[in-house]
Amino acid sequence: MKLGAATLGGARRALSVTIQYAKTREQFKKPIAEFGAIQQKLAEMTIRNWVAEAGLYRASMWIQQKEEELLAAGKPVNEALLAAAEEYAIECAMIKVFGSELLDYVVDESLQVHGGNGFSDEYNVSRAYRDSRINRIYEGTNEINRLLTVDMVLKRAMKGRLDLMGPAMAVQKELMSIPEFGNSDDSAFAEERKAIQQFKKSILMVAGAAVQKLMMKLESEQEILMHIADMAIETFHAESGMLRAMKLVEQKGEANAAYELDIARTYLYDAADKINKSGKDAINAFASGDEQRMMLLGLKRFTKVAPFNTKDARRRIAAKL
């Protein structure tokens, strides 16, 4: 959890430095910040920072609430702190992976915006680029944390702490039914909330089928486990971003939260394709024939989102920066 916070802080600092550089560095008699290619980079760095922050604060809130609940029940402080952290160890693993890979992405793009100057020790971004790399290794390599993300879910399901196979079987049953066309829900953010719900169904479908098909062999199929973990990481952060944006709309109105909505909707739109790719790779690794075709069709259904102009959204985000 703390490494997630630390990498986010580094990524925010790198972004800030890069925005200032892009505003002052000129090419063809105008600041490079005015070019669409640079704006896209700055906007994407911002989007990932913002959803990482949303996920971090969301999980932090859960841990704090659990600590308070355990303390109120009479648990000693040290036991309450450990039990609360263990309760949300899955989210902490996801935040570590996302944060360390976020920082690597941001410092890489920061160096790119700096051009040749970014490779010079005269600019801090060169040090940020070098220092970033270790974060994907310590506090458990990102591969280990991906495997733990799924392993902890499966172990909790086996111990009866959570119901995994019940919802997974419900999704399998839904695959056999005729899909609904359109969305009868006309409440605020109905499309976005449905998309996130569908993303979760795609994870349940893939994970449930993998458990049924491979049983005890699943532990040795690390590639499949990592694909499922990536689906979960994307879904967690897409949902965290949308929940944050929706809360801001409640607080200050949709017009005043347009910037945050652009960020959350752009991330949600891109997450759909990433979840689809990870899901396909997992399904193709263990399924075949009719089972494979049905699951791939289900995955396509569950990761379908409405068209969204991300180019214009990123330009608006960059303008705000």
PDB file of N, CA and C in Angstrom, residues 81-178:
ATOM      1  N   LEU A  81      -4.511  -3.472  13.507  1.00  0.00           N
ATOM      2  CA  LEU A  81      -3.783  -2.973  12.329  1.00  0.00           C
ATOM      3  C   LEU A  81      -3.436  -4.114  11.375  1.00  0.00           C
ATOM      4  N   LEU A  82      -2.943  -5.220  11.911  1.00  0.00           N
ATOM      5  CA  LEU A  82      -2.555  -6.365  11.081  1.00  0.00           C
ATOM      6  C   LEU A  82      -3.768  -7.013  10.415  1.00  0.00           C
ATOM      7  N   ALA A  83      -4.846  -7.165  11.173  1.00  0.00           N
ATOM      8  CA  ALA A  83      -6.045  -7.816  10.634  1.00  0.00           C
ATOM      9  C   ALA A  83      -6.685  -6.968   9.546  1.00  0.00           C
ATOM     10  N   ALA A  84      -6.676  -5.646   9.723  1.00  0.00           N
ATOM     11  CA  ALA A  84      -7.254  -4.754   8.710  1.00  0.00           C
ATOM     12  C   ALA A  84      -6.433  -4.792   7.423  1.00  0.00           C
ATOM     13  N   ALA A  85      -5.117  -4.814   7.564  1.00  0.00           N
ATOM     14  CA  ALA A  85      -4.246  -4.884   6.381  1.00  0.00           C
ATOM     15  C   ALA A  85      -4.434  -6.216   5.659  1.00  0.00           C
ATOM     16  N   GLU A  86      -4.566  -7.304   6.440  1.00  0.00           N
ATOM     17  CA  GLU A  86      -4.742  -8.628   5.824  1.00  0.00           C
ATOM     18  C   GLU A  86      -6.072  -8.709   5.083  1.00  0.00           C
ATOM     19  N   GLU A  87      -7.096  -8.100   5.652  1.00  0.00           N
ATOM     20  CA  GLU A  87      -8.427  -8.128   5.030  1.00  0.00           C
ATOM     21  C   GLU A  87      -8.383  -7.562   3.604  1.00  0.00           C
ATOM     22  N   TYR A  88      -7.538  -6.535   3.399  1.00  0.00           N
ATOM     23  CA  TYR A  88      -7.462  -5.891   2.091  1.00  0.00           C
ATOM     24  C   TYR A  88      -6.096  -6.094   1.421  1.00  0.00           C
ATOM     25  N   ALA A  89      -5.482  -7.229   1.728  1.00  0.00           N
ATOM     26  CA  ALA A  89      -4.180  -7.549   1.125  1.00  0.00           C
ATOM     27  C   ALA A  89      -4.277  -7.681  -0.397  1.00  0.00           C
ATOM     28  N   ILE A  90      -5.412  -8.138  -0.904  1.00  0.00           N
ATOM     29  CA  ILE A  90      -5.594  -8.289  -2.354  1.00  0.00           C
ATOM     30  C   ILE A  90      -5.537  -6.917  -3.028  1.00  0.00           C
ATOM     31  N   GLU A  91      -6.276  -5.958  -2.456  1.00  0.00           N
ATOM     32  CA  GLU A  91      -6.262  -4.599  -3.019  1.00  0.00           C
ATOM     33  C   GLU A  91      -4.868  -3.980  -2.919  1.00  0.00           C
ATOM     34  N   CYS A  92      -4.184  -4.245  -1.812  1.00  0.00           N
ATOM     35  CA  CYS A  92      -2.821  -3.709  -1.647  1.00  0.00           C
ATOM     36  C   CYS A  92      -1.876  -4.255  -2.716  1.00  0.00           C
ATOM     37  N   ALA A  93      -2.007  -5.542  -3.033  1.00  0.00           N
ATOM     38  CA  ALA A  93      -1.167  -6.142  -4.076  1.00  0.00           C
ATOM     39  C   ALA A  93      -1.445  -5.491  -5.421  1.00  0.00           C
ATOM     40  N   MET A  94      -2.712  -5.246  -5.724  1.00  0.00           N
ATOM     41  CA  MET A  94      -3.073  -4.611  -6.992  1.00  0.00           C
ATOM     42  C   MET A  94      -2.542  -3.180  -7.068  1.00  0.00           C
ATOM     43  N   ILE A  95      -2.619  -2.471  -5.935  1.00  0.00           N
ATOM     44  CA  ILE A  95      -2.146  -1.086  -5.898  1.00  0.00           C
ATOM     45  C   ILE A  95      -0.635  -1.018  -6.071  1.00  0.00           C
ATOM     46  N   LYS A  96       0.080  -1.986  -5.502  1.00  0.00           N
ATOM     47  CA  LYS A  96       1.543  -2.035  -5.665  1.00  0.00           C
ATOM     48  C   LYS A  96       1.905  -2.223  -7.126  1.00  0.00           C
ATOM     49  N   VAL A  97       1.247  -3.169  -7.786  1.00  0.00           N
ATOM     50  CA  VAL A  97       1.523  -3.441  -9.202  1.00  0.00           C
ATOM     51  C   VAL A  97       1.195  -2.214 -10.042  1.00  0.00           C
ATOM     52  N   PHE A  98      -0.006  -1.681  -9.854  1.00  0.00           N
ATOM     53  CA  PHE A  98      -0.449  -0.556 -10.678  1.00  0.00           C
ATOM     54  C   PHE A  98       0.442   0.666 -10.465  1.00  0.00           C
ATOM     55  N   GLY A  99       0.759   0.973  -9.201  1.00  0.00           N
ATOM     56  CA  GLY A  99       1.562   2.154  -8.904  1.00  0.00           C
ATOM     57  C   GLY A  99       2.966   2.081  -9.466  1.00  0.00           C
ATOM     58  N   SER A 100       3.623   0.923  -9.318  1.00  0.00           N
ATOM     59  CA  SER A 100       5.003   0.802  -9.803  1.00  0.00           C
ATOM     60  C   SER A 100       5.063   0.831 -11.330  1.00  0.00           C
ATOM     61  N   GLU A 101       4.047   0.255 -11.986  1.00  0.00           N
ATOM     62  CA  GLU A 101       4.025   0.287 -13.451  1.00  0.00           C
ATOM     63  C   GLU A 101       3.568   1.650 -13.965  1.00  0.00           C
ATOM     64  N   LEU A 102       2.746   2.325 -13.184  1.00  0.00           N
ATOM     65  CA  LEU A 102       2.371   3.702 -13.505  1.00  0.00           C
ATOM     66  C   LEU A 102       3.613   4.589 -13.521  1.00  0.00           C
ATOM     67  N   LEU A 103       4.429   4.493 -12.462  1.00  0.00           N
ATOM     68  CA  LEU A 103       5.616   5.344 -12.378  1.00  0.00           C
ATOM     69  C   LEU A 103       6.568   5.063 -13.534  1.00  0.00           C
ATOM     70  N   ASP A 104       6.771   3.789 -13.864  1.00  0.00           N
ATOM     71  CA  ASP A 104       7.628   3.457 -15.007  1.00  0.00           C
ATOM     72  C   ASP A 104       7.106   4.095 -16.287  1.00  0.00           C
ATOM     73  N   TYR A 105       5.793   4.032 -16.484  1.00  0.00           N
ATOM     74  CA  TYR A 105       5.189   4.625 -17.688  1.00  0.00           C
ATOM     75  C   TYR A 105       5.394   6.142 -17.699  1.00  0.00           C
ATOM     76  N   VAL A 106       5.121   6.781 -16.562  1.00  0.00           N
ATOM     77  CA  VAL A 106       5.180   8.244 -16.496  1.00  0.00           C
ATOM     78  C   VAL A 106       6.596   8.763 -16.700  1.00  0.00           C
ATOM     79  N   VAL A 107       7.586   8.152 -16.038  1.00  0.00           N
ATOM     80  CA  VAL A 107       8.955   8.669 -16.195  1.00  0.00           C
ATOM     81  C   VAL A 107       9.486   8.394 -17.604  1.00  0.00           C
ATOM     82  N   ASP A 108       9.040   7.295 -18.213  1.00  0.00           N
ATOM     83  CA  ASP A 108       9.444   7.005 -19.588  1.00  0.00           C
ATOM     84  C   ASP A 108       8.890   8.063 -20.541  1.00  0.00           C
ATOM     85  N   GLU A 109       7.618   8.395 -20.377  1.00  0.00           N
ATOM     86  CA  GLU A 109       7.012   9.423 -21.227  1.00  0.00           C
ATOM     87  C   GLU A 109       7.555  10.812 -20.898  1.00  0.00           C
ATOM     88  N   SER A 110       7.883  11.043 -19.624  1.00  0.00           N
ATOM     89  CA  SER A 110       8.490  12.327 -19.234  1.00  0.00           C
ATOM     90  C   SER A 110       9.813  12.524 -19.956  1.00  0.00           C
ATOM     91  N   LEU A 111      10.623  11.469 -19.964  1.00  0.00           N
ATOM     92  CA  LEU A 111      11.908  11.549 -20.656  1.00  0.00           C
ATOM     93  C   LEU A 111      11.698  11.789 -22.147  1.00  0.00           C
ATOM     94  N   GLN A 112      10.680  11.137 -22.716  1.00  0.00           N
ATOM     95  CA  GLN A 112      10.398  11.300 -24.146  1.00  0.00           C
ATOM     96  C   GLN A 112      10.018  12.743 -24.471  1.00  0.00           C
ATOM     97  N   VAL A 113       9.204  13.358 -23.622  1.00  0.00           N
ATOM     98  CA  VAL A 113       8.811  14.751 -23.846  1.00  0.00           C
ATOM     99  C   VAL A 113      10.027  15.675 -23.731  1.00  0.00           C
ATOM    100  N   HIS A 114      10.944  15.333 -22.844  1.00  0.00           N
ATOM    101  CA  HIS A 114      12.173  16.126 -22.699  1.00  0.00           C
ATOM    102  C   HIS A 114      13.124  15.940 -23.878  1.00  0.00           C
ATOM    103  N   GLY A 115      12.892  14.911 -24.691  1.00  0.00           N
ATOM    104  CA  GLY A 115      13.776  14.658 -25.828  1.00  0.00           C
ATOM    105  C   GLY A 115      15.192  14.329 -25.370  1.00  0.00           C
ATOM    106  N   GLY A 116      16.173  14.779 -26.111  1.00  0.00           N
ATOM    107  CA  GLY A 116      17.573  14.509 -25.779  1.00  0.00           C
ATOM    108  C   GLY A 116      17.960  15.050 -24.420  1.00  0.00           C
ATOM    109  N   ASN A 117      17.329  16.147 -24.000  1.00  0.00           N
ATOM    110  CA  ASN A 117      17.635  16.719 -22.692  1.00  0.00           C
ATOM    111  C   ASN A 117      17.303  15.748 -21.563  1.00  0.00           C
ATOM    112  N   GLY A 118      16.290  14.920 -21.786  1.00  0.00           N
ATOM    113  CA  GLY A 118      15.869  13.981 -20.754  1.00  0.00           C
ATOM    114  C   GLY A 118      16.926  12.950 -20.422  1.00  0.00           C
ATOM    115  N   PHE A 119      17.845  12.737 -21.338  1.00  0.00           N
ATOM    116  CA  PHE A 119      18.903  11.747 -21.134  1.00  0.00           C
ATOM    117  C   PHE A 119      20.115  12.360 -20.444  1.00  0.00           C
ATOM    118  N   SER A 120      20.056  13.668 -20.204  1.00  0.00           N
ATOM    119  CA  SER A 120      21.178  14.380 -19.590  1.00  0.00           C
ATOM    120  C   SER A 120      20.991  14.491 -18.086  1.00  0.00           C
ATOM    121  N   ASP A 121      22.097  14.356 -17.343  1.00  0.00           N
ATOM    122  CA  ASP A 121      22.040  14.476 -15.890  1.00  0.00           C
ATOM    123  C   ASP A 121      21.681  15.894 -15.439  1.00  0.00           C
ATOM    124  N   GLU A 122      21.698  16.854 -16.356  1.00  0.00           N
ATOM    125  CA  GLU A 122      21.309  18.218 -15.997  1.00  0.00           C
ATOM    126  C   GLU A 122      19.816  18.309 -15.685  1.00  0.00           C
ATOM    127  N   TYR A 123      19.054  17.320 -16.136  1.00  0.00           N
ATOM    128  CA  TYR A 123      17.605  17.315 -15.910  1.00  0.00           C
ATOM    129  C   TYR A 123      17.237  16.178 -14.962  1.00  0.00           C
ATOM    130  N   ASN A 124      16.392  16.488 -13.968  1.00  0.00           N
ATOM    131  CA  ASN A 124      16.027  15.495 -12.945  1.00  0.00           C
ATOM    132  C   ASN A 124      15.312  14.279 -13.496  1.00  0.00           C
ATOM    133  N   VAL A 125      14.695  14.440 -14.671  1.00  0.00           N
ATOM    134  CA  VAL A 125      13.918  13.326 -15.209  1.00  0.00           C
ATOM    135  C   VAL A 125      14.810  12.120 -15.524  1.00  0.00           C
ATOM    136  N   SER A 126      16.084  12.353 -15.810  1.00  0.00           N
ATOM    137  CA  SER A 126      16.987  11.231 -16.088  1.00  0.00           C
ATOM    138  C   SER A 126      17.190  10.383 -14.829  1.00  0.00           C
ATOM    139  N   ARG A 127      17.260  11.035 -13.685  1.00  0.00           N
ATOM    140  CA  ARG A 127      17.395  10.301 -12.431  1.00  0.00           C
ATOM    141  C   ARG A 127      16.093   9.561 -12.099  1.00  0.00           C
ATOM    142  N   ALA A 128      14.954  10.219 -12.334  1.00  0.00           N
ATOM    143  CA  ALA A 128      13.659   9.588 -12.080  1.00  0.00           C
ATOM    144  C   ALA A 128      13.509   8.317 -12.911  1.00  0.00           C
ATOM    145  N   TYR A 129      13.986   8.387 -14.147  1.00  0.00           N
ATOM    146  CA  TYR A 129      13.912   7.234 -15.052  1.00  0.00           C
ATOM    147  C   TYR A 129      14.708   6.057 -14.493  1.00  0.00           C
ATOM    148  N   ARG A 130      15.896   6.324 -13.995  1.00  0.00           N
ATOM    149  CA  ARG A 130      16.745   5.257 -13.444  1.00  0.00           C
ATOM    150  C   ARG A 130      16.188   4.724 -12.126  1.00  0.00           C
ATOM    151  N   ASP A 131      15.749   5.654 -11.257  1.00  0.00           N
ATOM    152  CA  ASP A 131      15.305   5.261  -9.916  1.00  0.00           C
ATOM    153  C   ASP A 131      13.988   4.482  -9.930  1.00  0.00           C
ATOM    154  N   SER A 132      13.200   4.684 -10.954  1.00  0.00           N
ATOM    155  CA  SER A 132      11.873   4.064 -11.008  1.00  0.00           C
ATOM    156  C   SER A 132      11.933   2.541 -11.084  1.00  0.00           C
ATOM    157  N   ARG A 133      12.932   2.022 -11.753  1.00  0.00           N
ATOM    158  CA  ARG A 133      12.927   0.607 -12.136  1.00  0.00           C
ATOM    159  C   ARG A 133      12.832  -0.376 -10.965  1.00  0.00           C
ATOM    160  N   ILE A 134      13.400  -0.010  -9.819  1.00  0.00           N
ATOM    161  CA  ILE A 134      13.452  -0.939  -8.690  1.00  0.00           C
ATOM    162  C   ILE A 134      12.058  -1.241  -8.121  1.00  0.00           C
ATOM    163  N   ASN A 135      11.108  -0.321  -8.327  1.00  0.00           N
ATOM    164  CA  ASN A 135       9.803  -0.464  -7.682  1.00  0.00           C
ATOM    165  C   ASN A 135       9.010  -1.680  -8.145  1.00  0.00           C
ATOM    166  N   ARG A 136       9.318  -2.193  -9.322  1.00  0.00           N
ATOM    167  CA  ARG A 136       8.620  -3.390  -9.804  1.00  0.00           C
ATOM    168  C   ARG A 136       9.252  -4.667  -9.246  1.00  0.00           C
ATOM    169  N   ILE A 137      10.314  -4.510  -8.457  1.00  0.00           N
ATOM    170  CA  ILE A 137      11.027  -5.671  -7.918  1.00  0.00           C
ATOM    171  C   ILE A 137      10.804  -5.832  -6.423  1.00  0.00           C
ATOM    172  N   TYR A 138      11.065  -4.757  -5.636  1.00  0.00           N
ATOM    173  CA  TYR A 138      10.923  -4.987  -4.192  1.00  0.00           C
ATOM    174  C   TYR A 138       9.477  -4.848  -3.727  1.00  0.00           C
ATOM    175  N   GLU A 139       9.237  -5.195  -2.447  1.00  0.00           N
ATOM    176  CA  GLU A 139       7.887  -5.376  -1.900  1.00  0.00           C
ATOM    177  C   GLU A 139       7.143  -6.479  -2.658  1.00  0.00           C
ATOM    178  N   GLY A 140       7.894  -7.478  -3.105  1.00  0.00           N
ATOM    179  CA  GLY A 140       7.314  -8.557  -3.909  1.00  0.00           C
ATOM    180  C   GLY A 140       7.308  -8.133  -5.362  1.00  0.00           C
ATOM    181  N   THR A 141       7.953  -8.902  -6.230  1.00  0.00           N
ATOM    182  CA  THR A 141       7.952  -8.541  -7.652  1.00  0.00           C
ATOM    183  C   THR A 141       6.510  -8.427  -8.145  1.00  0.00           C
ATOM    184  N   ASN A 142       6.321  -7.697  -9.223  1.00  0.00           N
ATOM    185  CA  ASN A 142       4.968  -7.535  -9.749  1.00  0.00           C
ATOM    186  C   ASN A 142       4.371  -8.856 -10.214  1.00  0.00           C
ATOM    187  N   GLU A 143       5.247  -9.773 -10.647  1.00  0.00           N
ATOM    188  CA  GLU A 143       4.751 -11.102 -11.024  1.00  0.00           C
ATOM    189  C   GLU A 143       4.178 -11.826  -9.803  1.00  0.00           C
ATOM    190  N   ILE A 144       4.925 -11.764  -8.693  1.00  0.00           N
ATOM    191  CA  ILE A 144       4.467 -12.404  -7.458  1.00  0.00           C
ATOM    192  C   ILE A 144       3.161 -11.773  -6.976  1.00  0.00           C
ATOM    193  N   ASN A 145       3.081 -10.445  -7.036  1.00  0.00           N
ATOM    194  CA  ASN A 145       1.867  -9.770  -6.576  1.00  0.00           C
ATOM    195  C   ASN A 145       0.663 -10.074  -7.462  1.00  0.00           C
ATOM    196  N   ARG A 146       0.905 -10.257  -8.753  1.00  0.00           N
ATOM    197  CA  ARG A 146      -0.192 -10.666  -9.640  1.00  0.00           C
ATOM    198  C   ARG A 146      -0.688 -12.071  -9.265  1.00  0.00           C
ATOM    199  N   LEU A 147       0.250 -12.970  -9.045  1.00  0.00           N
ATOM    200  CA  LEU A 147      -0.126 -14.339  -8.667  1.00  0.00           C
ATOM    201  C   LEU A 147      -0.845 -14.346  -7.321  1.00  0.00           C
ATOM    202  N   LEU A 148      -0.368 -13.527  -6.382  1.00  0.00           N
ATOM    203  CA  LEU A 148      -0.987 -13.458  -5.055  1.00  0.00           C
ATOM    204  C   LEU A 148      -2.412 -12.908  -5.134  1.00  0.00           C
ATOM    205  N   THR A 149      -2.630 -11.962  -6.041  1.00  0.00           N
ATOM    206  CA  THR A 149      -3.956 -11.363  -6.187  1.00  0.00           C
ATOM    207  C   THR A 149      -5.016 -12.435  -6.416  1.00  0.00           C
ATOM    208  N   VAL A 150      -4.732 -13.362  -7.330  1.00  0.00           N
ATOM    209  CA  VAL A 150      -5.694 -14.430  -7.637  1.00  0.00           C
ATOM    210  C   VAL A 150      -5.630 -15.525  -6.580  1.00  0.00           C
ATOM    211  N   ASP A 151      -4.424 -15.864  -6.132  1.00  0.00           N
ATOM    212  CA  ASP A 151      -4.255 -16.929  -5.145  1.00  0.00           C
ATOM    213  C   ASP A 151      -5.017 -16.631  -3.860  1.00  0.00           C
ATOM    214  N   MET A 152      -4.941 -15.383  -3.402  1.00  0.00           N
ATOM    215  CA  MET A 152      -5.636 -15.021  -2.160  1.00  0.00           C
ATOM    216  C   MET A 152      -7.147 -15.117  -2.328  1.00  0.00           C
ATOM    217  N   VAL A 153      -7.651 -14.743  -3.502  1.00  0.00           N
ATOM    218  CA  VAL A 153      -9.093 -14.867  -3.759  1.00  0.00           C
ATOM    219  C   VAL A 153      -9.512 -16.332  -3.714  1.00  0.00           C
ATOM    220  N   LEU A 154      -8.747 -17.188  -4.401  1.00  0.00           N
ATOM    221  CA  LEU A 154      -9.090 -18.617  -4.446  1.00  0.00           C
ATOM    222  C   LEU A 154      -9.015 -19.260  -3.059  1.00  0.00           C
ATOM    223  N   LYS A 155      -8.011 -18.892  -2.272  1.00  0.00           N
ATOM    224  CA  LYS A 155      -7.883 -19.460  -0.922  1.00  0.00           C
ATOM    225  C   LYS A 155      -9.026 -19.012  -0.015  1.00  0.00           C
ATOM    226  N   ARG A 156      -9.449 -17.776  -0.160  1.00  0.00           N
ATOM    227  CA  ARG A 156     -10.569 -17.290   0.649  1.00  0.00           C
ATOM    228  C   ARG A 156     -11.868 -17.988   0.237  1.00  0.00           C
ATOM    229  N   ALA A 157     -11.981 -18.264  -1.064  1.00  0.00           N
ATOM    230  CA  ALA A 157     -13.163 -18.988  -1.553  1.00  0.00           C
ATOM    231  C   ALA A 157     -13.180 -20.406  -0.985  1.00  0.00           C
ATOM    232  N   MET A 158     -12.005 -21.047  -0.948  1.00  0.00           N
ATOM    233  CA  MET A 158     -11.919 -22.416  -0.427  1.00  0.00           C
ATOM    234  C   MET A 158     -12.230 -22.469   1.071  1.00  0.00           C
ATOM    235  N   LYS A 159     -11.897 -21.402   1.795  1.00  0.00           N
ATOM    236  CA  LYS A 159     -12.154 -21.355   3.236  1.00  0.00           C
ATOM    237  C   LYS A 159     -13.564 -20.867   3.566  1.00  0.00           C
ATOM    238  N   GLY A 160     -14.316 -20.503   2.522  1.00  0.00           N
ATOM    239  CA  GLY A 160     -15.678 -20.031   2.739  1.00  0.00           C
ATOM    240  C   GLY A 160     -15.776 -18.574   3.135  1.00  0.00           C
ATOM    241  N   ARG A 161     -14.668 -17.828   3.029  1.00  0.00           N
ATOM    242  CA  ARG A 161     -14.692 -16.404   3.390  1.00  0.00           C
ATOM    243  C   ARG A 161     -15.386 -15.569   2.341  1.00  0.00           C
ATOM    244  N   LEU A 162     -15.405 -16.040   1.116  1.00  0.00           N
ATOM    245  CA  LEU A 162     -16.155 -15.357   0.063  1.00  0.00           C
ATOM    246  C   LEU A 162     -16.692 -16.388  -0.925  1.00  0.00           C
ATOM    247  N   ASP A 163     -17.783 -16.028  -1.575  1.00  0.00           N
ATOM    248  CA  ASP A 163     -18.423 -16.922  -2.539  1.00  0.00           C
ATOM    249  C   ASP A 163     -17.948 -16.557  -3.937  1.00  0.00           C
ATOM    250  N   LEU A 164     -17.129 -17.410  -4.521  1.00  0.00           N
ATOM    251  CA  LEU A 164     -16.632 -17.181  -5.882  1.00  0.00           C
ATOM    252  C   LEU A 164     -17.423 -17.997  -6.895  1.00  0.00           C
ATOM    253  N   MET A 165     -17.638 -19.273  -6.603  1.00  0.00           N
ATOM    254  CA  MET A 165     -18.250 -20.160  -7.591  1.00  0.00           C
ATOM    255  C   MET A 165     -19.734 -19.874  -7.790  1.00  0.00           C
ATOM    256  N   GLY A 166     -20.428 -19.384  -6.752  1.00  0.00           N
ATOM    257  CA  GLY A 166     -21.847 -19.048  -6.904  1.00  0.00           C
ATOM    258  C   GLY A 166     -22.058 -17.992  -7.984  1.00  0.00           C
ATOM    259  N   PRO A 167     -21.426 -16.813  -7.842  1.00  0.00           N
ATOM    260  CA  PRO A 167     -21.542 -15.790  -8.881  1.00  0.00           C
ATOM    261  C   PRO A 167     -20.974 -16.246 -10.232  1.00  0.00           C
ATOM    262  N   ALA A 168     -19.905 -17.053 -10.203  1.00  0.00           N
ATOM    263  CA  ALA A 168     -19.319 -17.539 -11.457  1.00  0.00           C
ATOM    264  C   ALA A 168     -20.309 -18.435 -12.207  1.00  0.00           C
ATOM    265  N   MET A 169     -21.008 -19.292 -11.479  1.00  0.00           N
ATOM    266  CA  MET A 169     -22.010 -20.151 -12.094  1.00  0.00           C
ATOM    267  C   MET A 169     -23.183 -19.337 -12.628  1.00  0.00           C
ATOM    268  N   ALA A 170     -23.536 -18.261 -11.922  1.00  0.00           N
ATOM    269  CA  ALA A 170     -24.617 -17.386 -12.378  1.00  0.00           C
ATOM    270  C   ALA A 170     -24.247 -16.718 -13.705  1.00  0.00           C
ATOM    271  N   VAL A 171     -22.977 -16.345 -13.839  1.00  0.00           N
ATOM    272  CA  VAL A 171     -22.514 -15.741 -15.095  1.00  0.00           C
ATOM    273  C   VAL A 171     -22.545 -16.776 -16.217  1.00  0.00           C
ATOM    274  N   GLN A 172     -22.124 -18.000 -15.919  1.00  0.00           N
ATOM    275  CA  GLN A 172     -22.189 -19.062 -16.931  1.00  0.00           C
ATOM    276  C   GLN A 172     -23.622 -19.293 -17.401  1.00  0.00           C
ATOM    277  N   LYS A 173     -24.558 -19.240 -16.466  1.00  0.00           N
ATOM    278  CA  LYS A 173     -25.969 -19.403 -16.816  1.00  0.00           C
ATOM    279  C   LYS A 173     -26.432 -18.251 -17.705  1.00  0.00           C
ATOM    280  N   GLU A 174     -25.957 -17.044 -17.395  1.00  0.00           N
ATOM    281  CA  GLU A 174     -26.317 -15.870 -18.193  1.00  0.00           C
ATOM    282  C   GLU A 174     -25.806 -15.993 -19.627  1.00  0.00           C
ATOM    283  N   LEU A 175     -24.652 -16.626 -19.781  1.00  0.00           N
ATOM    284  CA  LEU A 175     -24.092 -16.805 -21.128  1.00  0.00           C
ATOM    285  C   LEU A 175     -25.011 -17.630 -22.020  1.00  0.00           C
ATOM    286  N   MET A 176     -25.773 -18.512 -21.424  1.00  0.00           N
ATOM    287  CA  MET A 176     -26.672 -19.384 -22.178  1.00  0.00           C
ATOM    288  C   MET A 176     -27.986 -18.695 -22.532  1.00  0.00           C
ATOM    289  N   SER A 177     -28.228 -17.525 -21.939  1.00  0.00           N
ATOM    290  CA  SER A 177     -29.488 -16.815 -22.171  1.00  0.00           C
ATOM    291  C   SER A 177     -29.331 -15.796 -23.298  1.00  0.00           C
ATOM    292  N   ILE A 178     -30.444 -15.277 -23.751  1.00  0.00           N
ATOM    293  CA  ILE A 178     -30.432 -14.262 -24.818  1.00  0.00           C
ATOM    294  C   ILE A 178     -29.986 -12.938 -24.202  1.00  0.00           C
TER     295      ILE A 178
END
